[in-house]
Short mmCIF file of C-alpha atoms in Angstrom, two decimals:
data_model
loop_
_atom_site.label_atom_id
_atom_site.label_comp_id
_atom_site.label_asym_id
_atom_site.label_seq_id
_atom_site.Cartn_x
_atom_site.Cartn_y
_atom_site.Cartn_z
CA UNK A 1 17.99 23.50 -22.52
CA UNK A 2 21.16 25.56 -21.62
CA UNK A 3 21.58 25.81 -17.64
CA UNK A 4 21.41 30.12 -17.85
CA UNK A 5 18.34 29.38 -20.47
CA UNK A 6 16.87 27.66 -17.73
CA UNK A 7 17.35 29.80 -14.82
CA UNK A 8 15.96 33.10 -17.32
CA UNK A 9 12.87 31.38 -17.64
CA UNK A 10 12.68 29.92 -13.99
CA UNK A 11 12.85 33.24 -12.62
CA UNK A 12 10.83 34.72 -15.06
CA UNK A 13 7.50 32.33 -14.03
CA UNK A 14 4.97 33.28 -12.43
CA UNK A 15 4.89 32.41 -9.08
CA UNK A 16 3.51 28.65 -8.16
CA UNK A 17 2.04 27.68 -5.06
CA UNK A 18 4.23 25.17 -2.72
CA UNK A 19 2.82 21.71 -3.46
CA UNK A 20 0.18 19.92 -1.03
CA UNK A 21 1.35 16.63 -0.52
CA UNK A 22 -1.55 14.24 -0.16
CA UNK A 23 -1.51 12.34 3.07
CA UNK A 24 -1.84 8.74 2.32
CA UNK A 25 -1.28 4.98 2.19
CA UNK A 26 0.18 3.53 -1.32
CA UNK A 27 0.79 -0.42 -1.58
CA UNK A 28 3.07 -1.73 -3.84
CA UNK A 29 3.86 -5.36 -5.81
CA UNK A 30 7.18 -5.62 -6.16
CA UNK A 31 8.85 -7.75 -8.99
CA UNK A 32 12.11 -8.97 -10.33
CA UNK A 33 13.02 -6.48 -13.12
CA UNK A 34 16.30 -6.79 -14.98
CA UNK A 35 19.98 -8.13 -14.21
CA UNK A 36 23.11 -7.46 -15.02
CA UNK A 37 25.37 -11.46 -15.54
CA UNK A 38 27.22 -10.38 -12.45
CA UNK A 39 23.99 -10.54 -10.47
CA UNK A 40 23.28 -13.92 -8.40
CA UNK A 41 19.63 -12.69 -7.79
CA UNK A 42 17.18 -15.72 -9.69
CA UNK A 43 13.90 -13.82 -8.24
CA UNK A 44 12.11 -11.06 -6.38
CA UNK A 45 8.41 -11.20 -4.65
CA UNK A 46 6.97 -8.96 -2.60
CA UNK A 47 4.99 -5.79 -1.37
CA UNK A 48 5.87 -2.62 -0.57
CA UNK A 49 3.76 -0.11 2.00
CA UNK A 50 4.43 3.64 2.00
CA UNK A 51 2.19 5.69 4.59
CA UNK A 52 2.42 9.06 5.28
CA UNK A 53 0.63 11.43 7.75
CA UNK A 54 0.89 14.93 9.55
CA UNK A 55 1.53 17.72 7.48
CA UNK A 56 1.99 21.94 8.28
CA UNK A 57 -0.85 22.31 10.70
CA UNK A 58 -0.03 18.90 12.77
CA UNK A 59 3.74 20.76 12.92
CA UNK A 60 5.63 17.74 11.20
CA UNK A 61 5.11 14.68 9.09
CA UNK A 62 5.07 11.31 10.01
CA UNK A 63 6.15 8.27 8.13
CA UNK A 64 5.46 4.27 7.95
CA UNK A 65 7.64 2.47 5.28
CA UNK A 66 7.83 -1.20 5.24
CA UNK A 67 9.23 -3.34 2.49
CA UNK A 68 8.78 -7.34 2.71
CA UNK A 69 10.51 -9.51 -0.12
CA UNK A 70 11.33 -13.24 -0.99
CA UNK A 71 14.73 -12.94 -2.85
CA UNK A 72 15.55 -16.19 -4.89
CA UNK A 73 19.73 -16.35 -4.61
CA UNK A 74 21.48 -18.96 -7.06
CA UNK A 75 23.95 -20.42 -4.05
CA UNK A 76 21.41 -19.53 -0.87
CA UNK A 77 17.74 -20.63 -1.97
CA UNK A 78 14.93 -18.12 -0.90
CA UNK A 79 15.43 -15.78 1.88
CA UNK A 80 13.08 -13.35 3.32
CA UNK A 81 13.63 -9.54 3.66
CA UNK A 82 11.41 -7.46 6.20
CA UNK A 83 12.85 -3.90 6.62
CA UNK A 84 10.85 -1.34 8.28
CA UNK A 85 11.07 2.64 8.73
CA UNK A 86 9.42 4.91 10.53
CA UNK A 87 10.21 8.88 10.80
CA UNK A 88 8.75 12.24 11.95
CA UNK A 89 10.12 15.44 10.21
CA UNK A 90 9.18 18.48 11.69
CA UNK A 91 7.27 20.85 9.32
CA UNK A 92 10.05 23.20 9.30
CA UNK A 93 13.34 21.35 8.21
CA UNK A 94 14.37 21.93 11.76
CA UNK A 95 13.99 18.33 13.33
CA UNK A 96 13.99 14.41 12.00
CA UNK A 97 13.98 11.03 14.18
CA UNK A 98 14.30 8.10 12.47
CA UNK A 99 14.13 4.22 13.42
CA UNK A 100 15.12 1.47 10.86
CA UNK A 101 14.82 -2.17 11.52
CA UNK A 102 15.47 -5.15 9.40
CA UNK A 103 14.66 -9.03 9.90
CA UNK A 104 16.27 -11.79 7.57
CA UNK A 105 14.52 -14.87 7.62
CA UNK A 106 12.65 -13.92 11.26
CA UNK A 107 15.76 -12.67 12.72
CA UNK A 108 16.13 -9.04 13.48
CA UNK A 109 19.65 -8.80 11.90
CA UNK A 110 20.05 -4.67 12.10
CA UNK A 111 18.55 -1.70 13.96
CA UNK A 112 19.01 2.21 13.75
CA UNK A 113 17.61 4.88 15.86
CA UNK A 114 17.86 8.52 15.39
CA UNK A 115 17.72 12.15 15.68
CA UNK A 116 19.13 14.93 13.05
CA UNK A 117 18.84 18.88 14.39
CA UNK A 118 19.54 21.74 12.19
CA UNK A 119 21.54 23.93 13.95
CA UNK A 120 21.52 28.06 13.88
CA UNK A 121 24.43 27.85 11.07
CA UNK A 122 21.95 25.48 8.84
CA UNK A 123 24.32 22.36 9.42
CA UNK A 124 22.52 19.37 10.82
CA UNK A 125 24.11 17.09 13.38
CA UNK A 126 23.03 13.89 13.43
CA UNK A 127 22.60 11.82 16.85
CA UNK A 128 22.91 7.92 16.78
CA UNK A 129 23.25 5.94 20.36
CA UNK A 130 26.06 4.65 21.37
CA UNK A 131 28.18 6.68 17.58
CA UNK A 132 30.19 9.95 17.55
CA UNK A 133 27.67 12.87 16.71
CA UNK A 134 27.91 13.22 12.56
CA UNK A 135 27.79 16.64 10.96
CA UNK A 136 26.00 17.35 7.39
CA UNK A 137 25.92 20.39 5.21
CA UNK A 138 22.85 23.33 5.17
CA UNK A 139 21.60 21.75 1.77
CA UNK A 140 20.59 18.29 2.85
CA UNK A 141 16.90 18.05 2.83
CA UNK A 142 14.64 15.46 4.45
CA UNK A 143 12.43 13.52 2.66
CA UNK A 144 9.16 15.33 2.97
CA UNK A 145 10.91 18.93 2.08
CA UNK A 146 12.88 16.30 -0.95
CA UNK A 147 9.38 15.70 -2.32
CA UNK A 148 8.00 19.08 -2.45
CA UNK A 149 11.04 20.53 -3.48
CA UNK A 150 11.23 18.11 -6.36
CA UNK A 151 7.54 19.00 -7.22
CA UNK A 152 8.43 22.90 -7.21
CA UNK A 153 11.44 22.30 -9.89
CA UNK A 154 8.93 20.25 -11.93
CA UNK A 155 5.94 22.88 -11.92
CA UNK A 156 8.62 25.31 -12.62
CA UNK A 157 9.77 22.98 -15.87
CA UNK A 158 13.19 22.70 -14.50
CA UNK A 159 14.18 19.44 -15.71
CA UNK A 160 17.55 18.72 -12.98
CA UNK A 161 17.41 19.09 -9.28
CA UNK A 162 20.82 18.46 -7.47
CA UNK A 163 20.82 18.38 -3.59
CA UNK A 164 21.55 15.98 -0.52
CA UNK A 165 19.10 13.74 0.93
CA UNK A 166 18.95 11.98 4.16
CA UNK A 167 16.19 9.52 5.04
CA UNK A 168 17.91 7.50 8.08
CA UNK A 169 18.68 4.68 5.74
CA UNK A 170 22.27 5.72 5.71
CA UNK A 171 24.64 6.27 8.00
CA UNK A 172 25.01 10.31 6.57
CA UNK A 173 23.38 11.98 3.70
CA UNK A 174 23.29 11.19 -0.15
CA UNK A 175 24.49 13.58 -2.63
CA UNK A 176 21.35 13.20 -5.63
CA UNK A 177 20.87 14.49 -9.04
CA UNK A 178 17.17 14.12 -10.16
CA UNK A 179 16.10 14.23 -13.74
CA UNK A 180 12.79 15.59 -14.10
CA UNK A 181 10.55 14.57 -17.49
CA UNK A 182 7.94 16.60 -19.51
CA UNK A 183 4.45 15.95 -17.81
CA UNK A 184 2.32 13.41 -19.32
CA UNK A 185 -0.93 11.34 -19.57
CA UNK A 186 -0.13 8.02 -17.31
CA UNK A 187 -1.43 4.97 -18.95
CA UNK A 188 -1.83 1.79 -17.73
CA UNK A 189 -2.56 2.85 -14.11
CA UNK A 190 -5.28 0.38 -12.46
CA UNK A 191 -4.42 0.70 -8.91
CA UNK A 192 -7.46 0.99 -6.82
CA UNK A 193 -8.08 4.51 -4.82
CA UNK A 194 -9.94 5.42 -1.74
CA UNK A 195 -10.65 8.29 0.20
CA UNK A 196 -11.39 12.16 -0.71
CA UNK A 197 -8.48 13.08 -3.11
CA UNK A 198 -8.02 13.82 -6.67
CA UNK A 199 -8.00 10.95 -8.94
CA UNK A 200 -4.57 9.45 -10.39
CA UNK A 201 -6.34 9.59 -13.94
CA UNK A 202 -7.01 13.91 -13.57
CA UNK A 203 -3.28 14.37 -13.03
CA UNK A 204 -0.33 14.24 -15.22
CA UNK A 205 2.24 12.96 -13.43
CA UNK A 206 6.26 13.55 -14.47
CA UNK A 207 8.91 10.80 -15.48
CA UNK A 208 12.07 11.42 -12.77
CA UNK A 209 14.98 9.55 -12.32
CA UNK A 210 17.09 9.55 -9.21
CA UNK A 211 20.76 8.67 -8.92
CA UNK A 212 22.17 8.69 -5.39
CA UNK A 213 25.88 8.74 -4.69
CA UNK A 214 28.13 7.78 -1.65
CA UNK A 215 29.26 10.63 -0.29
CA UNK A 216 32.82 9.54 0.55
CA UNK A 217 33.44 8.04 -3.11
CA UNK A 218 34.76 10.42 -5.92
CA UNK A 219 34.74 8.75 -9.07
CA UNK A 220 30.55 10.34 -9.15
CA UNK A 221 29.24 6.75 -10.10
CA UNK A 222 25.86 6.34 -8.48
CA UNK A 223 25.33 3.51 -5.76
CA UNK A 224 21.54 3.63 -6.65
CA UNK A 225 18.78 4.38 -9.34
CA UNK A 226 15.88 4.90 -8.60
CA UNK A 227 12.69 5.85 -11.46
CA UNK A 228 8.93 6.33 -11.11
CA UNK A 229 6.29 8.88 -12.22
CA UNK A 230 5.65 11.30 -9.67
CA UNK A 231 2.15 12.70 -9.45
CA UNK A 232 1.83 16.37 -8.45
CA UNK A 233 -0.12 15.56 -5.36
CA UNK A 234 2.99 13.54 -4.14
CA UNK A 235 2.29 9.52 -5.23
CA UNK A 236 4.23 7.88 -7.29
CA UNK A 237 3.70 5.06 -9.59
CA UNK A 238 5.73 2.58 -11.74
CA UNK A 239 8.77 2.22 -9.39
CA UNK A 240 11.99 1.03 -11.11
CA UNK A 241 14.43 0.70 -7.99
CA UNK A 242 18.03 0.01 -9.72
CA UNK A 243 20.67 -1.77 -7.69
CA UNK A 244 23.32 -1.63 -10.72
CA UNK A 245 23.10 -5.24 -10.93
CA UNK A 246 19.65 -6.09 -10.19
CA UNK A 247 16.26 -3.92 -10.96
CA UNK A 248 13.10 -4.39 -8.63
CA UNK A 249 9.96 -3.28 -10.28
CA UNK A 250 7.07 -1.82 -8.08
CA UNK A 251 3.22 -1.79 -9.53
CA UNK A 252 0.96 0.47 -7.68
CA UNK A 253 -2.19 -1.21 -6.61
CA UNK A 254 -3.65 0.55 -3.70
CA UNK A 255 -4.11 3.95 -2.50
CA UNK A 256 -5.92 5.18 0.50
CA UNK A 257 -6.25 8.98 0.91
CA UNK A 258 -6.03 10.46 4.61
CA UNK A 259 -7.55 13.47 5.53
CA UNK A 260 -4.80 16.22 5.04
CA UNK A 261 -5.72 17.64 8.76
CA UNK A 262 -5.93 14.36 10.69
CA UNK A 263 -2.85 14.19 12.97
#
C-alpha cells in the first residue's frame, strides 16, 4: 500500500483503545535454526524466560529476562551462555534502569548497570557508572512503550513501524524498522497456559519482523533479525532470532498469566 494511502486510512480509523499488555511469565525452548557456511555454530540448546510485571496503576513495569544456552562451536566444544536482564520502566516514558549480566561457562564475564531519564526537551541521557553520560534522541522508546506502540500500528493495519529502541542491551539505542503482517489464525500453538487471561487460541496474533541497526554504521544493513507472531495481548510465539549467520528458533511452551494489578 502507498505510504500517503496508508496514512489516509490511518487517520481516517476509528479510534482504538491503547493495548493492555498482559502481565506474565512465557518460557521458551530454544533451538538451532539455520546457518549461513560462514557460521562455526554446530548446535544450540536451551530455554528462554521472559517475565513481566507492573503496569499503569503500579506507575512502571518491571522486567525478568533470562536466556540460558549450550552453544556447540566447531574449534571450542560446548560452552554455556547464561545472560540475565532485569529493568523497570516507568509508566510514563520518563524513567528506565537496567542491569545486564552474563556468565560463560560459570564465570560472570560482563555486567551493565543503568539509568536512562528523559529530559524536559524529550532527549534521554543515559547514566552508566564509571562512562561519560550518553545522549539519545526524543523518539527512542523503551521496551514496554515498543510493544504497545507496535500493537497500536498493527490494530491500525499499518504494516511498517520505524523508531529507536533501547533495552539496556546496548551501549545506546537501535534504530528499527518493524514489518507488521495481516492478522491470522495461529496454528500449531501447544504451549500450556495458566492463570486468568484470554486464551492464545481466541486471538489472532500478527506475523512481524524486526531488523535492528547499529546506530553508528551507514551502509543501513541490519546487525539483527528478529521474527515472531505477536499476540494482541502482548505474547509472542514462534521466535526466529537471526544473527545473519546463525538463526535460533524459540517454541513457546509455557505461559503463566499475572494479575494485571499485582505490583
Amino acid at each position: 500500500m502507498p505510504v500517503i494511502t496508508a496514512f489516509f486510512a490511518a487517520s481516517l480509523a476509528p479510534a482504538i483503545a491503547a493495548p493492555a499488555l498482559q502481565m506474565h511469565r512465557a518460557v521458551y525452548d530454544l533451538s538451532l535454526g539455520h546457518t549461513q557456511p560462514v557460521s562455526d555454530v554446530t548446535g544450540v540448546d536451551g530455554r528462554m524466560v521472559v517475565e513481566w510485571r507492573g503496569g499503569p496503576a503500579c506507575g512502571g513495569y518491571t522486567s525478568l529476562q533470562r536466556v540460558v544456552t549450550k552453544v556447540g562451536l566447531v574449534d571450542q566444544g560446548v560452552v554455556s551462555n547464561d545472560v540475565r536482564l532485569s529493568y523497570w520502566e516507568a509508566a510514563d516514558g520518563s524513567e528506565f534502569r537496567f542491569t545486564r549480566t552474563e556468565y560463560t561457562d560459570g564465570e560472570l564475564t560482563d555486567r551493565q548497570e543503568g539509568t536512562a531519564r528523559r529530559e524536559k526537551s524529550g532527549e534521554i541521557k543515559v547514566l552508566r557508572e564509571g562512562a561519560e553520560p550518553l545522549t539519545m534522541p526524543s523518539e527512542t522508546l523503551f521496551p514496554m512503550a515498543y510493544n504497545r506502540e507496535l500493537i497500536e500500528k498493527a490494530q491500525a493495519g499499518q504494516r511498517v513501524m520505524s523508531r529507536p529502541l533501547f533495552d539496556g542491551t546496548e551501549e545506546s539505542e537501535n534504530p528499527t524498522t518493524a514489518f507488521i503482517g495481516k492478522s491470522l489464525v495461529a496454528q500449531g500453538l501447544d504451549a500450556k497456559v495458566e492463570g486468568k487471561g484470554s486464551t492464545l487460541s481466541a486471538m489472532k496474533p500478527w506475523p512481524v519482523r524486526i531488523s535492528y541497526y547499529d546506530p553508528a554504521e551507514q551502509e543501513g544493513v541490519p546487525t539483527f533479525e528478529m521474527g515472531y507472531l505477536l499476540f494482541p495481548n502482548g505474547i509472542s510465539a514462534t521466535l526466529s532470532l537471526d544473527y545473519l549467520d546463525v538463526e535460533v528458533k524459540g517454541r513457546l511452551s509455557e505461559v503463566t498469566y499475572f494479575d494485571p494489578e499485582g505490583c
